């Protein structure tokens, strides 16, 4: 069986962007990071924190990107809903 890290990242990214599973994925990630039972246990000095840091950084990156895109979408929607007013101006000569 071939293990591809990029496909695992793509699966995680798609799962966290799905509104139905988003809260469960975030909760599971936080439980995994805080749990002493994981792929590389935390009692190994450096190797134990690498997987936790990697997973936490991916989660924070994805959540921050979702927040930024939601803010941009709300801003775009609010400017679309504003009525477009046209101001007529009469030209006057300054002689």
Short mmCIF file of N, CA, C and O in Angstrom, two decimals:
data_model
loop_
_atom_site.label_atom_id
_atom_site.label_comp_id
_atom_site.label_asym_id
_atom_site.label_seq_id
_atom_site.Cartn_x
_atom_site.Cartn_y
_atom_site.Cartn_z
N UNK A 1 0.85 -1.18 0.00
CA UNK A 1 0.00 0.00 0.00
C UNK A 1 0.89 1.23 0.00
O UNK A 1 1.78 1.36 0.82
N UNK A 2 0.62 2.12 -0.90
CA UNK A 2 1.42 3.32 -1.04
C UNK A 2 0.79 4.45 -0.22
O UNK A 2 -0.40 4.73 -0.33
N UNK A 3 1.60 5.09 0.62
CA UNK A 3 1.13 6.18 1.47
C UNK A 3 1.52 7.50 0.84
O UNK A 3 2.69 7.77 0.61
N UNK A 4 0.53 8.31 0.52
CA UNK A 4 0.77 9.59 -0.11
C UNK A 4 0.34 10.69 0.83
O UNK A 4 -0.85 10.83 1.16
N UNK A 5 1.28 11.51 1.28
CA UNK A 5 1.00 12.57 2.24
C UNK A 5 0.11 13.65 1.63
O UNK A 5 -0.75 14.21 2.30
N UNK A 6 0.30 13.93 0.36
CA UNK A 6 -0.50 14.96 -0.30
C UNK A 6 -1.98 14.56 -0.40
O UNK A 6 -2.86 15.39 -0.23
N UNK A 7 -2.26 13.30 -0.65
CA UNK A 7 -3.66 12.87 -0.71
C UNK A 7 -4.30 12.91 0.68
O UNK A 7 -5.48 13.23 0.81
N UNK A 8 -3.52 12.62 1.72
CA UNK A 8 -4.02 12.72 3.09
C UNK A 8 -4.35 14.18 3.43
O UNK A 8 -5.38 14.46 4.04
N UNK A 9 -3.48 15.10 3.01
CA UNK A 9 -3.73 16.52 3.22
C UNK A 9 -4.97 16.97 2.46
O UNK A 9 -5.79 17.73 2.98
N UNK A 10 -5.13 16.52 1.23
CA UNK A 10 -6.32 16.87 0.45
C UNK A 10 -7.59 16.34 1.09
O UNK A 10 -8.61 17.04 1.11
N UNK A 11 -7.54 15.13 1.61
CA UNK A 11 -8.71 14.57 2.30
C UNK A 11 -9.05 15.39 3.55
O UNK A 11 -10.21 15.72 3.79
N UNK A 12 -8.04 15.76 4.33
CA UNK A 12 -8.27 16.56 5.54
C UNK A 12 -8.83 17.93 5.17
O UNK A 12 -9.77 18.42 5.79
N UNK A 13 -8.28 18.54 4.14
CA UNK A 13 -8.73 19.87 3.72
C UNK A 13 -10.18 19.83 3.24
O UNK A 13 -10.97 20.70 3.59
N UNK A 14 -10.54 18.83 2.45
CA UNK A 14 -11.92 18.72 1.99
C UNK A 14 -12.87 18.42 3.14
O UNK A 14 -14.00 18.91 3.16
N UNK A 15 -12.43 17.60 4.09
CA UNK A 15 -13.28 17.27 5.23
C UNK A 15 -13.53 18.48 6.12
O UNK A 15 -14.65 18.69 6.59
N UNK A 16 -12.51 19.29 6.34
CA UNK A 16 -12.68 20.45 7.23
C UNK A 16 -13.48 21.56 6.54
O UNK A 16 -14.12 22.37 7.19
N UNK A 17 -13.49 21.59 5.23
CA UNK A 17 -14.27 22.60 4.52
C UNK A 17 -15.74 22.20 4.33
O UNK A 17 -16.55 23.01 3.93
N UNK A 18 -16.06 20.96 4.62
CA UNK A 18 -17.44 20.50 4.54
C UNK A 18 -18.17 20.95 5.80
O UNK A 18 -17.81 20.56 6.91
N UNK A 19 -19.21 21.78 5.68
CA UNK A 19 -19.89 22.31 6.87
C UNK A 19 -20.50 21.23 7.75
O UNK A 19 -20.64 21.41 8.95
N UNK A 20 -20.83 20.08 7.17
CA UNK A 20 -21.46 19.01 7.93
C UNK A 20 -20.47 18.38 8.92
O UNK A 20 -20.85 18.00 10.02
N UNK A 21 -19.21 18.27 8.52
CA UNK A 21 -18.21 17.59 9.35
C UNK A 21 -17.19 18.53 9.99
O UNK A 21 -16.32 18.09 10.72
N UNK A 22 -17.27 19.82 9.72
CA UNK A 22 -16.24 20.77 10.14
C UNK A 22 -15.99 20.74 11.65
O UNK A 22 -14.85 20.62 12.09
N UNK A 23 -17.04 20.81 12.44
CA UNK A 23 -16.85 20.85 13.90
C UNK A 23 -16.28 19.54 14.42
O UNK A 23 -15.47 19.55 15.35
N UNK A 24 -16.67 18.42 13.81
CA UNK A 24 -16.14 17.13 14.25
C UNK A 24 -14.66 16.99 13.91
O UNK A 24 -13.88 16.45 14.71
N UNK A 25 -14.26 17.48 12.76
CA UNK A 25 -12.86 17.41 12.36
C UNK A 25 -12.00 18.29 13.26
O UNK A 25 -10.93 17.88 13.71
N UNK A 26 -12.47 19.49 13.56
CA UNK A 26 -11.72 20.39 14.44
C UNK A 26 -11.62 19.79 15.85
O UNK A 26 -10.55 19.80 16.46
N UNK A 27 -12.73 19.26 16.35
CA UNK A 27 -12.72 18.64 17.68
C UNK A 27 -11.79 17.42 17.71
O UNK A 27 -11.00 17.26 18.65
N UNK A 28 -11.84 16.59 16.68
CA UNK A 28 -10.96 15.43 16.62
C UNK A 28 -9.49 15.82 16.54
O UNK A 28 -8.64 15.18 17.16
N UNK A 29 -9.19 16.88 15.81
CA UNK A 29 -7.81 17.35 15.72
C UNK A 29 -7.31 17.84 17.07
O UNK A 29 -6.20 17.51 17.48
N UNK A 30 -8.14 18.60 17.77
CA UNK A 30 -7.74 19.10 19.09
C UNK A 30 -7.57 17.96 20.09
O UNK A 30 -6.63 17.97 20.90
N UNK A 31 -8.44 16.97 20.04
CA UNK A 31 -8.31 15.82 20.94
C UNK A 31 -7.02 15.06 20.62
O UNK A 31 -6.29 14.65 21.53
N UNK A 32 -6.71 14.89 19.34
CA UNK A 32 -5.49 14.19 18.94
C UNK A 32 -4.25 14.94 19.43
O UNK A 32 -3.29 14.33 19.92
N UNK A 33 -4.27 16.27 19.29
CA UNK A 33 -3.10 17.06 19.70
C UNK A 33 -2.91 16.99 21.21
O UNK A 33 -1.78 16.90 21.70
N UNK A 34 -4.00 17.03 21.97
CA UNK A 34 -3.89 17.03 23.43
C UNK A 34 -3.71 15.63 24.02
O UNK A 34 -3.27 15.49 25.16
N UNK A 35 -4.03 14.61 23.26
CA UNK A 35 -3.95 13.24 23.75
C UNK A 35 -2.51 12.74 23.78
O UNK A 35 -1.73 13.00 22.86
N UNK A 36 -2.14 11.99 24.84
CA UNK A 36 -0.79 11.43 24.86
C UNK A 36 -0.65 10.20 23.95
O UNK A 36 0.44 9.76 23.67
N UNK A 37 -1.77 9.67 23.46
CA UNK A 37 -1.74 8.51 22.57
C UNK A 37 -1.88 8.97 21.13
O UNK A 37 -2.95 9.41 20.71
N UNK A 38 -0.81 8.92 20.38
CA UNK A 38 -0.86 9.29 18.97
C UNK A 38 0.22 8.54 18.20
O UNK A 38 0.85 7.63 18.73
N UNK A 39 0.43 8.92 16.94
CA UNK A 39 1.36 8.21 16.07
C UNK A 39 2.77 8.18 16.66
O UNK A 39 3.40 7.14 16.74
N UNK A 40 3.27 9.32 17.05
CA UNK A 40 4.57 9.37 17.72
C UNK A 40 4.34 10.00 19.09
O UNK A 40 4.04 11.18 19.19
N UNK A 41 4.44 9.20 20.15
CA UNK A 41 4.13 9.69 21.50
C UNK A 41 4.96 10.91 21.88
O UNK A 41 6.09 11.09 21.44
N UNK A 42 4.37 11.76 22.71
CA UNK A 42 5.00 13.02 23.08
C UNK A 42 6.18 12.86 24.02
O UNK A 42 6.90 13.82 24.26
N UNK A 43 6.41 11.69 24.57
CA UNK A 43 7.56 11.56 25.47
C UNK A 43 8.87 11.40 24.70
O UNK A 43 9.93 11.41 25.30
N UNK A 44 8.81 11.25 23.37
CA UNK A 44 10.02 11.37 22.56
C UNK A 44 10.25 12.85 22.34
O UNK A 44 9.38 13.56 21.83
N UNK A 45 11.42 13.38 22.70
CA UNK A 45 11.62 14.84 22.77
C UNK A 45 11.18 15.64 21.55
O UNK A 45 10.36 16.52 21.66
N UNK A 46 11.67 15.37 20.39
CA UNK A 46 11.33 16.20 19.23
C UNK A 46 10.32 15.52 18.32
O UNK A 46 9.40 16.16 17.82
N UNK A 47 10.47 14.24 18.12
CA UNK A 47 9.61 13.51 17.20
C UNK A 47 8.16 13.49 17.67
O UNK A 47 7.23 13.47 16.86
N UNK A 48 7.94 13.54 18.97
CA UNK A 48 6.59 13.51 19.50
C UNK A 48 5.79 14.77 19.23
O UNK A 48 4.57 14.72 19.08
N UNK A 49 6.47 15.89 19.12
CA UNK A 49 5.78 17.15 18.88
C UNK A 49 5.63 17.48 17.40
O UNK A 49 4.83 18.33 17.04
N UNK A 50 6.39 16.84 16.53
CA UNK A 50 6.35 17.18 15.11
C UNK A 50 4.98 16.89 14.50
O UNK A 50 4.41 17.74 13.82
N UNK A 51 4.42 15.70 14.75
CA UNK A 51 3.12 15.39 14.16
C UNK A 51 2.02 16.26 14.75
O UNK A 51 1.12 16.71 14.04
N UNK A 52 2.11 16.57 16.05
CA UNK A 52 1.11 17.45 16.66
C UNK A 52 1.19 18.86 16.06
O UNK A 52 0.17 19.46 15.72
N UNK A 53 2.40 19.37 15.93
CA UNK A 53 2.58 20.70 15.37
C UNK A 53 2.13 20.76 13.92
O UNK A 53 1.47 21.72 13.50
N UNK A 54 2.44 19.74 13.16
CA UNK A 54 2.06 19.71 11.75
C UNK A 54 0.54 19.70 11.59
O UNK A 54 -0.03 20.49 10.83
N UNK A 55 -0.13 18.84 12.34
CA UNK A 55 -1.58 18.75 12.25
C UNK A 55 -2.26 20.03 12.75
O UNK A 55 -3.21 20.52 12.15
N UNK A 56 -1.74 20.60 13.83
CA UNK A 56 -2.31 21.84 14.37
C UNK A 56 -2.11 23.01 13.41
O UNK A 56 -3.02 23.83 13.23
N UNK A 57 -0.95 23.08 12.77
CA UNK A 57 -0.71 24.17 11.83
C UNK A 57 -1.60 24.04 10.59
O UNK A 57 -2.10 25.05 10.08
N UNK A 58 -1.82 22.82 10.10
CA UNK A 58 -2.71 22.62 8.96
C UNK A 58 -4.13 23.04 9.34
O UNK A 58 -4.82 23.73 8.58
N UNK A 59 -4.58 22.65 10.55
CA UNK A 59 -5.93 23.00 10.98
C UNK A 59 -6.08 24.51 11.10
O UNK A 59 -7.06 25.09 10.62
N UNK A 60 -5.11 25.18 11.72
CA UNK A 60 -5.20 26.63 11.88
C UNK A 60 -5.16 27.35 10.55
O UNK A 60 -5.87 28.34 10.34
N UNK A 61 -4.36 26.86 9.62
CA UNK A 61 -4.30 27.46 8.28
C UNK A 61 -5.64 27.35 7.57
O UNK A 61 -6.14 28.33 7.00
N UNK A 62 -6.23 26.17 7.60
CA UNK A 62 -7.51 25.97 6.92
C UNK A 62 -8.63 26.78 7.57
O UNK A 62 -9.45 27.37 6.87
N UNK A 63 -8.67 26.81 8.89
CA UNK A 63 -9.72 27.57 9.58
C UNK A 63 -9.56 29.05 9.30
O UNK A 63 -10.54 29.77 9.05
N UNK A 64 -8.32 29.56 9.31
CA UNK A 64 -8.12 30.99 9.04
C UNK A 64 -8.49 31.33 7.60
O UNK A 64 -9.07 32.39 7.33
N UNK A 65 -8.20 30.44 6.65
CA UNK A 65 -8.59 30.68 5.26
C UNK A 65 -10.11 30.70 5.11
O UNK A 65 -10.65 31.51 4.35
N UNK A 66 -10.80 29.82 5.84
CA UNK A 66 -12.26 29.80 5.77
C UNK A 66 -12.84 31.08 6.37
O UNK A 66 -13.80 31.64 5.83
N UNK A 67 -12.26 31.57 7.46
CA UNK A 67 -12.75 32.80 8.08
C UNK A 67 -12.54 33.98 7.14
O UNK A 67 -13.44 34.81 6.96
N UNK A 68 -11.36 34.08 6.53
CA UNK A 68 -11.08 35.19 5.61
C UNK A 68 -12.03 35.13 4.42
O UNK A 68 -12.56 36.17 4.00
N UNK A 69 -12.27 33.96 3.86
CA UNK A 69 -13.17 33.87 2.71
C UNK A 69 -14.61 34.20 3.10
O UNK A 69 -15.33 34.83 2.31
N UNK A 70 -15.04 33.82 4.31
CA UNK A 70 -16.38 34.17 4.76
C UNK A 70 -16.52 35.67 4.94
O UNK A 70 -17.55 36.25 4.60
N UNK A 71 -15.50 36.32 5.48
CA UNK A 71 -15.54 37.77 5.66
C UNK A 71 -15.59 38.47 4.30
O UNK A 71 -16.36 39.41 4.11
N UNK A 72 -14.80 37.99 3.34
CA UNK A 72 -14.83 38.58 2.00
C UNK A 72 -16.19 38.38 1.34
O UNK A 72 -16.70 39.29 0.69
N UNK A 73 -16.78 37.19 1.49
CA UNK A 73 -18.09 36.94 0.90
C UNK A 73 -19.15 37.83 1.51
O UNK A 73 -20.02 38.33 0.81
N UNK A 74 -19.11 38.02 2.82
CA UNK A 74 -20.09 38.90 3.48
C UNK A 74 -19.91 40.34 3.03
O UNK A 74 -20.87 41.06 2.83
N UNK A 75 -18.65 40.76 2.85
CA UNK A 75 -18.39 42.11 2.40
C UNK A 75 -18.90 42.30 0.97
O UNK A 75 -19.50 43.32 0.64
N UNK A 76 -18.66 41.31 0.11
CA UNK A 76 -19.13 41.40 -1.28
C UNK A 76 -20.65 41.41 -1.34
O UNK A 76 -21.24 42.14 -2.12
N UNK A 77 -21.29 40.60 -0.52
CA UNK A 77 -22.76 40.57 -0.51
C UNK A 77 -23.34 41.87 0.00
O UNK A 77 -24.36 42.33 -0.49
N UNK A 78 -22.68 42.49 0.99
CA UNK A 78 -23.21 43.74 1.52
C UNK A 78 -23.07 44.87 0.51
O UNK A 78 -23.92 45.75 0.42
N UNK A 79 -22.01 44.87 -0.30
CA UNK A 79 -21.87 45.91 -1.31
C UNK A 79 -22.79 45.67 -2.50
O UNK A 79 -23.20 46.61 -3.17
N UNK A 80 -23.15 44.40 -2.76
CA UNK A 80 -24.08 44.11 -3.84
C UNK A 80 -25.50 44.55 -3.49
O UNK A 80 -26.27 44.95 -4.35
N UNK A 81 -25.86 44.47 -2.23
CA UNK A 81 -27.21 44.80 -1.81
C UNK A 81 -27.46 46.30 -1.67
O UNK A 81 -28.60 46.72 -1.58
N UNK A 82 -26.40 47.10 -1.62
CA UNK A 82 -26.57 48.54 -1.52
C UNK A 82 -27.12 49.08 -2.84
O UNK A 82 -26.66 48.70 -3.91
N UNK A 83 -28.11 49.96 -2.75
CA UNK A 83 -28.67 50.51 -4.00
C UNK A 83 -27.64 51.42 -4.68
O UNK A 83 -26.94 52.19 -4.03
N UNK A 84 -27.57 51.30 -5.98
CA UNK A 84 -26.67 52.13 -6.76
C UNK A 84 -27.39 53.43 -7.09
O UNK A 84 -28.43 53.42 -7.75
N UNK A 85 -26.87 54.53 -6.61
CA UNK A 85 -27.49 55.83 -6.88
C UNK A 85 -26.61 56.60 -7.84
O UNK A 85 -25.39 56.56 -7.76
N UNK A 86 -27.27 57.29 -8.75
CA UNK A 86 -26.57 58.12 -9.71
C UNK A 86 -26.87 59.57 -9.40
O UNK A 86 -28.01 59.95 -9.14
N UNK A 87 -25.83 60.37 -9.39
CA UNK A 87 -25.99 61.79 -9.08
C UNK A 87 -25.86 62.56 -10.39
O UNK A 87 -24.86 62.45 -11.10
N UNK A 88 -26.90 63.34 -10.69
CA UNK A 88 -26.87 64.19 -11.88
C UNK A 88 -26.28 65.53 -11.49
O UNK A 88 -26.67 66.15 -10.50
N UNK A 89 -25.35 66.00 -12.30
CA UNK A 89 -24.68 67.28 -12.01
C UNK A 89 -24.83 68.16 -13.25
O UNK A 89 -24.60 67.71 -14.37
N UNK A 90 -25.21 69.40 -13.04
CA UNK A 90 -25.30 70.36 -14.13
C UNK A 90 -23.95 71.05 -14.26
O UNK A 90 -23.39 71.52 -13.29
N UNK A 91 -23.46 71.12 -15.47
CA UNK A 91 -22.17 71.78 -15.72
C UNK A 91 -22.40 73.29 -15.75
O UNK A 91 -23.33 73.79 -16.38
N UNK A 92 -21.55 74.01 -15.03
CA UNK A 92 -21.66 75.46 -14.95
C UNK A 92 -20.33 76.07 -15.38
O UNK A 92 -19.28 75.64 -14.95
N UNK A 93 -20.39 77.12 -16.21
CA UNK A 93 -19.19 77.78 -16.67
C UNK A 93 -18.68 78.73 -15.59
O UNK A 93 -19.46 79.41 -14.92
N UNK A 94 -17.37 78.80 -15.41
CA UNK A 94 -16.79 79.65 -14.35
C UNK A 94 -16.23 80.94 -14.93
O UNK A 94 -15.28 81.50 -14.40
N UNK A 95 -16.78 81.53 -15.98
CA UNK A 95 -16.28 82.77 -16.58
C UNK A 95 -16.72 83.97 -15.83
O UNK A 95 -17.65 84.27 -15.28
#
